[in-house]
PDB file of C-alpha atoms in Angstrom:
ATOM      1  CA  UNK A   1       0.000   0.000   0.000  1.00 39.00           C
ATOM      2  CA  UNK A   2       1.618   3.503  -1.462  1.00 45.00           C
ATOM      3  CA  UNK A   3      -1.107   5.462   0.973  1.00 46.00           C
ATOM      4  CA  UNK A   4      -1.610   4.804   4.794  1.00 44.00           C
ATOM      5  CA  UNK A   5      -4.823   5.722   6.109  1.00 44.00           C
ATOM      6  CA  UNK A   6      -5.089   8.261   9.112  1.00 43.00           C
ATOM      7  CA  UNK A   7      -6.576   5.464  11.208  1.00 44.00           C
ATOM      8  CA  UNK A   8      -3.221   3.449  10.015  1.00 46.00           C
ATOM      9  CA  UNK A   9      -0.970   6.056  11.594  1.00 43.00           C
ATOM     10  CA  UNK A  10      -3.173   6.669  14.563  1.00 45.00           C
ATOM     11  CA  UNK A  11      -2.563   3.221  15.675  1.00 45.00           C
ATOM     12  CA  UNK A  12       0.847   3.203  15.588  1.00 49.00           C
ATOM     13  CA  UNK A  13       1.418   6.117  17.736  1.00 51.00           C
ATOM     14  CA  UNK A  14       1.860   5.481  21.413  1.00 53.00           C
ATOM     15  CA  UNK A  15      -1.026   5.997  23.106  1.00 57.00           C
ATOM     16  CA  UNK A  16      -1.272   9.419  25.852  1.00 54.00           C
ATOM     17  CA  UNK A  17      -0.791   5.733  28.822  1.00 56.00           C
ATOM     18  CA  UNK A  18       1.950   4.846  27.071  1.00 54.00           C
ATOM     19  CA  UNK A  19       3.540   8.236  27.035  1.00 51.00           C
ATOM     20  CA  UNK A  20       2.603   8.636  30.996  1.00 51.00           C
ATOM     21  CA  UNK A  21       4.795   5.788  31.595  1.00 54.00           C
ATOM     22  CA  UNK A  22       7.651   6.723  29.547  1.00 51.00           C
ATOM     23  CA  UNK A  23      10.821   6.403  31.461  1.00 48.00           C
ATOM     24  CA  UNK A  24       9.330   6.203  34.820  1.00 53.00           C
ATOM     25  CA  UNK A  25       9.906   3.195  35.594  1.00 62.00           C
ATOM     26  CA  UNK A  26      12.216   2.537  38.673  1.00 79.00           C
ATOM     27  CA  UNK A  27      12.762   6.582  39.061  1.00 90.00           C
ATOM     28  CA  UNK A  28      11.128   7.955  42.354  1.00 93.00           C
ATOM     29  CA  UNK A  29       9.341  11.557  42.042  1.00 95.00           C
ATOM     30  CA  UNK A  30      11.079  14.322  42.383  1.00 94.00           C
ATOM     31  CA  UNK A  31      11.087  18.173  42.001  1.00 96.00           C
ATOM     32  CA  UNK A  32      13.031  18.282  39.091  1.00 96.00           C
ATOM     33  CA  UNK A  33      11.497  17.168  35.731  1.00 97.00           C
ATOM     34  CA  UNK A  34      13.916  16.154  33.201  1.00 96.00           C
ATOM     35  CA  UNK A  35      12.234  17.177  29.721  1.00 97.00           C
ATOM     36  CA  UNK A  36      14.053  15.383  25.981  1.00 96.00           C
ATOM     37  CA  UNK A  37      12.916  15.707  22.521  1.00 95.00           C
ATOM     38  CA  UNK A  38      12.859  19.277  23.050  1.00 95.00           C
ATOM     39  CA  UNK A  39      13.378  21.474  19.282  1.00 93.00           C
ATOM     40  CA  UNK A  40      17.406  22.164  19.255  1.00 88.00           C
ATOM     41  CA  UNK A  41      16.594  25.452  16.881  1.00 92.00           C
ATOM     42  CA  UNK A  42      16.048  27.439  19.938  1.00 92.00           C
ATOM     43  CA  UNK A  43      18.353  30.093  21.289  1.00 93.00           C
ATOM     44  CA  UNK A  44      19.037  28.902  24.882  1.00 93.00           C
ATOM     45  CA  UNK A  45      17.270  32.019  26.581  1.00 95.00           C
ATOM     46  CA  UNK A  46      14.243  31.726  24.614  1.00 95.00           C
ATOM     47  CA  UNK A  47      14.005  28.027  25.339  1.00 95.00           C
ATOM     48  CA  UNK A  48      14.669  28.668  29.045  1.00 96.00           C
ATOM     49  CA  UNK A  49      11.729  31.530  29.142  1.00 96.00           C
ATOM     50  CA  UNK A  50       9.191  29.525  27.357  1.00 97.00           C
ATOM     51  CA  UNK A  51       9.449  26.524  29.407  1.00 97.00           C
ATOM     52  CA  UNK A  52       8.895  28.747  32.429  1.00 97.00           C
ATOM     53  CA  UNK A  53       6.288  29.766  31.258  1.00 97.00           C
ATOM     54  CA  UNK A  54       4.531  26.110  30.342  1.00 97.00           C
ATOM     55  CA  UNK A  55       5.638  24.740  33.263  1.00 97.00           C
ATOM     56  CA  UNK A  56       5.048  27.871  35.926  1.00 97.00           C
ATOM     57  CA  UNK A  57       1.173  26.767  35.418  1.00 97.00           C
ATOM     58  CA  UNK A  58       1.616  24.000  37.746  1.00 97.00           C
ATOM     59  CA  UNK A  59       3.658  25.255  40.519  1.00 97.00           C
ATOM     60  CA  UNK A  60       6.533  27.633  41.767  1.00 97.00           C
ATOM     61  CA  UNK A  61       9.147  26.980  39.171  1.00 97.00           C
ATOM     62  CA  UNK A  62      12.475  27.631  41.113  1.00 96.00           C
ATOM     63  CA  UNK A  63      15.078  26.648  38.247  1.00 96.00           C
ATOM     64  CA  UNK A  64      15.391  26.105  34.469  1.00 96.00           C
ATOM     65  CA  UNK A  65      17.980  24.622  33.694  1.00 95.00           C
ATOM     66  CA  UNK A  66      18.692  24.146  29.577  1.00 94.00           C
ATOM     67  CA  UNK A  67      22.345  23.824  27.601  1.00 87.00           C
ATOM     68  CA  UNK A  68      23.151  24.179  24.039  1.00 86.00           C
ATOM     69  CA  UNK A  69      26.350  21.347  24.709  1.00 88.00           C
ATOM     70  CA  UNK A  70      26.373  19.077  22.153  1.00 88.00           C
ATOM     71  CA  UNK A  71      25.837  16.155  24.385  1.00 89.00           C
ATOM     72  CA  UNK A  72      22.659  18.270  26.249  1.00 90.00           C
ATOM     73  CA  UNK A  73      21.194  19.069  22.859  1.00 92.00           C
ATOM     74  CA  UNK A  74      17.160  19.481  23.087  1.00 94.00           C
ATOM     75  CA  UNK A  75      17.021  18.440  26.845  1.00 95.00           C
ATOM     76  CA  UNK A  76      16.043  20.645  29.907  1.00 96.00           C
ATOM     77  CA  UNK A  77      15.537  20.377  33.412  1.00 96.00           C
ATOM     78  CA  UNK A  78      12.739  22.140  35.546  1.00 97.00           C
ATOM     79  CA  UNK A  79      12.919  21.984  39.169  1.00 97.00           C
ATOM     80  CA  UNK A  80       9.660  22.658  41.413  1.00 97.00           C
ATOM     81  CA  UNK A  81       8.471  23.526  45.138  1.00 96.00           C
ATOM     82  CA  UNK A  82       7.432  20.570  45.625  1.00 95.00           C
ATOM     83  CA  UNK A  83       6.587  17.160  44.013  1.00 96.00           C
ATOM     84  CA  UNK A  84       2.895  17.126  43.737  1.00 97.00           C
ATOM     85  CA  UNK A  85       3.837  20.380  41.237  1.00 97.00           C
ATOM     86  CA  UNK A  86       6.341  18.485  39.387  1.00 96.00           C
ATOM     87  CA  UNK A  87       4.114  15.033  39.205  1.00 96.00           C
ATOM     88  CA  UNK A  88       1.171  17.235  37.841  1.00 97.00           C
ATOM     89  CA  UNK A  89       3.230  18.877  35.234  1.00 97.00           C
ATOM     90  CA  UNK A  90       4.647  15.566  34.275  1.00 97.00           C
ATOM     91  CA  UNK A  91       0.915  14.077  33.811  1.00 96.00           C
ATOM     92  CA  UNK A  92      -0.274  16.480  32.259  1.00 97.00           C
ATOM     93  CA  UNK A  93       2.714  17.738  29.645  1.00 97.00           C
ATOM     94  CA  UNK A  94       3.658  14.560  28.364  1.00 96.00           C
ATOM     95  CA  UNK A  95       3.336  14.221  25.211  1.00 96.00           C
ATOM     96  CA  UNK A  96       2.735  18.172  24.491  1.00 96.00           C
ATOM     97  CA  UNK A  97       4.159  19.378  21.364  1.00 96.00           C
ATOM     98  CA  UNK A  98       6.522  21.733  22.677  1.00 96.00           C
ATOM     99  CA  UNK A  99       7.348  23.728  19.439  1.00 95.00           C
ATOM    100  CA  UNK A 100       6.014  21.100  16.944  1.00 94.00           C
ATOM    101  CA  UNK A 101       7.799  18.724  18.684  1.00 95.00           C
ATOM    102  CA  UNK A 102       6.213  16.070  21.649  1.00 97.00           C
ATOM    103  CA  UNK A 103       8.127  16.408  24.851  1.00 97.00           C
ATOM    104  CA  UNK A 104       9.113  13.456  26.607  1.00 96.00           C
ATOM    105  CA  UNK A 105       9.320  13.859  30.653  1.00 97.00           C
ATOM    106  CA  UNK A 106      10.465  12.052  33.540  1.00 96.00           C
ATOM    107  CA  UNK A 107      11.531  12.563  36.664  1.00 96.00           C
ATOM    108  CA  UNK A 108      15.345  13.824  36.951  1.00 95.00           C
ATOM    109  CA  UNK A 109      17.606  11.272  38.801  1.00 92.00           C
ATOM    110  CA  UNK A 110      19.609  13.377  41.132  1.00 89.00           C
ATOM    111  CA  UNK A 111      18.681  16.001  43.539  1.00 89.00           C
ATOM    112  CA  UNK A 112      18.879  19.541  42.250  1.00 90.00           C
ATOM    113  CA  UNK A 113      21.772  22.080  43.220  1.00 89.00           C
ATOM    114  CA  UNK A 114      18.602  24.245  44.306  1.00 91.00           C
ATOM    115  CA  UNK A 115      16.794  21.739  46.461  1.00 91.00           C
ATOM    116  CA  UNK A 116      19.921  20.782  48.161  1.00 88.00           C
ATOM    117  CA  UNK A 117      20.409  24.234  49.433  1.00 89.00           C
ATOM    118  CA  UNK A 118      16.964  24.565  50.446  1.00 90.00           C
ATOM    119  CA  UNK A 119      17.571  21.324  52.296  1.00 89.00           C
ATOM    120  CA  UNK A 120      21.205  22.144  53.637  1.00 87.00           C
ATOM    121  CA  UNK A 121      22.664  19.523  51.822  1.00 86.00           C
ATOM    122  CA  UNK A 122      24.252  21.349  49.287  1.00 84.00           C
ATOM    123  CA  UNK A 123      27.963  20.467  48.887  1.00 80.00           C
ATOM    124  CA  UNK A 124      29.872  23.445  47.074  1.00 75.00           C
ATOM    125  CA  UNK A 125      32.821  21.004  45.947  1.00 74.00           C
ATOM    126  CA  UNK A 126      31.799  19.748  42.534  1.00 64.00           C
ATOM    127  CA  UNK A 127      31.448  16.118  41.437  1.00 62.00           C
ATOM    128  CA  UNK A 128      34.107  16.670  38.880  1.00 61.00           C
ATOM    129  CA  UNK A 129      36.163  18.236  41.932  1.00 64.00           C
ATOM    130  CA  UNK A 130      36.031  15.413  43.952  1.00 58.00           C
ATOM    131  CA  UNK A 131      37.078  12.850  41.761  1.00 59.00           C
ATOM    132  CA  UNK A 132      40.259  14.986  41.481  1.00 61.00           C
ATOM    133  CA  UNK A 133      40.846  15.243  45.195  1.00 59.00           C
ATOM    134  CA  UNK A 134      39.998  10.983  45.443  1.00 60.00           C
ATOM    135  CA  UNK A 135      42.861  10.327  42.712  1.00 62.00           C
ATOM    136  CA  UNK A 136      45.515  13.087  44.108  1.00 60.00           C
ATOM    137  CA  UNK A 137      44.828  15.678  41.068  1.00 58.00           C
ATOM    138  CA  UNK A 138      44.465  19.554  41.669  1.00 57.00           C
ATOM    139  CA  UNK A 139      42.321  21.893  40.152  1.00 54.00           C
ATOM    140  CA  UNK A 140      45.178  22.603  37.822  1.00 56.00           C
ATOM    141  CA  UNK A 141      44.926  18.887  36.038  1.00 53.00           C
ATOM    142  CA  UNK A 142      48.434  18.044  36.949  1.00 51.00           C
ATOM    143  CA  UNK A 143      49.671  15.249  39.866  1.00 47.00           C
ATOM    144  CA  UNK A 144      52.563  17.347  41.472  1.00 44.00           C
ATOM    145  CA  UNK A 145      50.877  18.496  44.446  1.00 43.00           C
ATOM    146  CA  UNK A 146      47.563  16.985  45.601  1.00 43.00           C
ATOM    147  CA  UNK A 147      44.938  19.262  47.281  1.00 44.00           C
ATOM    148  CA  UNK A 148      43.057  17.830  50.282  1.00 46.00           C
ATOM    149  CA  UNK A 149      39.314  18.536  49.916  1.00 48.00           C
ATOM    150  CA  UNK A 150      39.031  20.860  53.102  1.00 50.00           C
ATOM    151  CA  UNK A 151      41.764  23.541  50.992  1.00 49.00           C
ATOM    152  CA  UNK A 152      39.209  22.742  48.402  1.00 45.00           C
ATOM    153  CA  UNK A 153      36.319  23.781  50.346  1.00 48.00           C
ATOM    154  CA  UNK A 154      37.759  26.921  51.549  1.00 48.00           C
ATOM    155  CA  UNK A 155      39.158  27.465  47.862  1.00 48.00           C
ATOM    156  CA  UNK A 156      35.254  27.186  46.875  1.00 48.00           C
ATOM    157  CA  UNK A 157      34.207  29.600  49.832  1.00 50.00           C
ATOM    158  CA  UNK A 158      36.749  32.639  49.680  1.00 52.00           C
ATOM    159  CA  UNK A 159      37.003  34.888  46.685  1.00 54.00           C
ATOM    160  CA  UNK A 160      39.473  36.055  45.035  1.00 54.00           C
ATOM    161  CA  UNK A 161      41.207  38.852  45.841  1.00 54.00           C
ATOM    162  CA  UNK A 162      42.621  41.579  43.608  1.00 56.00           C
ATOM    163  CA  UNK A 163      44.778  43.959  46.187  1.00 58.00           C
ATOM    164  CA  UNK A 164      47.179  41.092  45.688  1.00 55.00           C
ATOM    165  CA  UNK A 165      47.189  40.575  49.359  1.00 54.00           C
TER     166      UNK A 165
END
């Protein structure tokens, strides 16, 4: 057959349950959404703005979080209040064609930068610095002189400062 009918192609999209489910499986809820298939074409700000705005509907929207990297390409994160807020806007935007194209959402694996510092649990050394410290690297990338994590913390904590004292 050259021609498929509408009722062809209707059945072979996923159904609005299947699309609930998508990539929820063994994830527990959280406040931060992570959003894919989101249009690339989009200047970061723009993309960042608008899905404030979708997603503000449904809660207090305390962080949009969206990168142009190649390896974050058309992916976001949106962090909520609290999880009813998120779980709602999950429901209910799955699916949604988000600049012609249908957003997929689940809930984001790891605990937001944000929600950690509303919880005190926010650690200001990075994962990336950590690793360093565990393996004897610096900041610097080279092995000559290790940095124990506490100079790291209060690296992290004090700023710079330019009266060269």
């Amino acid at each position: 057959r050259a021609v498929s009918s509408s009722r062809d192609a209707r059945s072979q999209a996923p159904s609005r349950r299947e699309m609930a489910n998508w990539g929820m499986g063994d994830i527990p809820p959280s406040h931060t959404v992570y959003i894919n298939n989101l249009n690339d074409e989009l200047k970061k700000e723009e993309l960042r703005t608008q899905l404030y705005c979708l997603f503000s509907q449904y809660g207090v929207v305390l962080d949009v979080v969206a990168l142009k990297s190649t390896k974050m390409r058309g992916q976001a994160f949106v962090t909520f209040r609290d999880i009813a807020s998120s779980t709602q806007a999950l429901h209910s935007l799955q699916g949604f064609a988000f600049f012609a194209k249908p957003m997929r959402l689940q809930y984001a694996k790891g605990k937001a930068n944000v929600i950690a510092q509303i919880e005190g649990t926010y650690d200001p050394l990075s994962k990336h610095k950590r690793k360093l410290v565990e393996f004897g690297v610096p900041a610097g990338g080279k092995k000559e002189k290790a940095i124990s994590a506490p100079a790291l913390a209060v690296e992290a904590r004090e700023p710079a400062r330019s009266d060269g004292a």
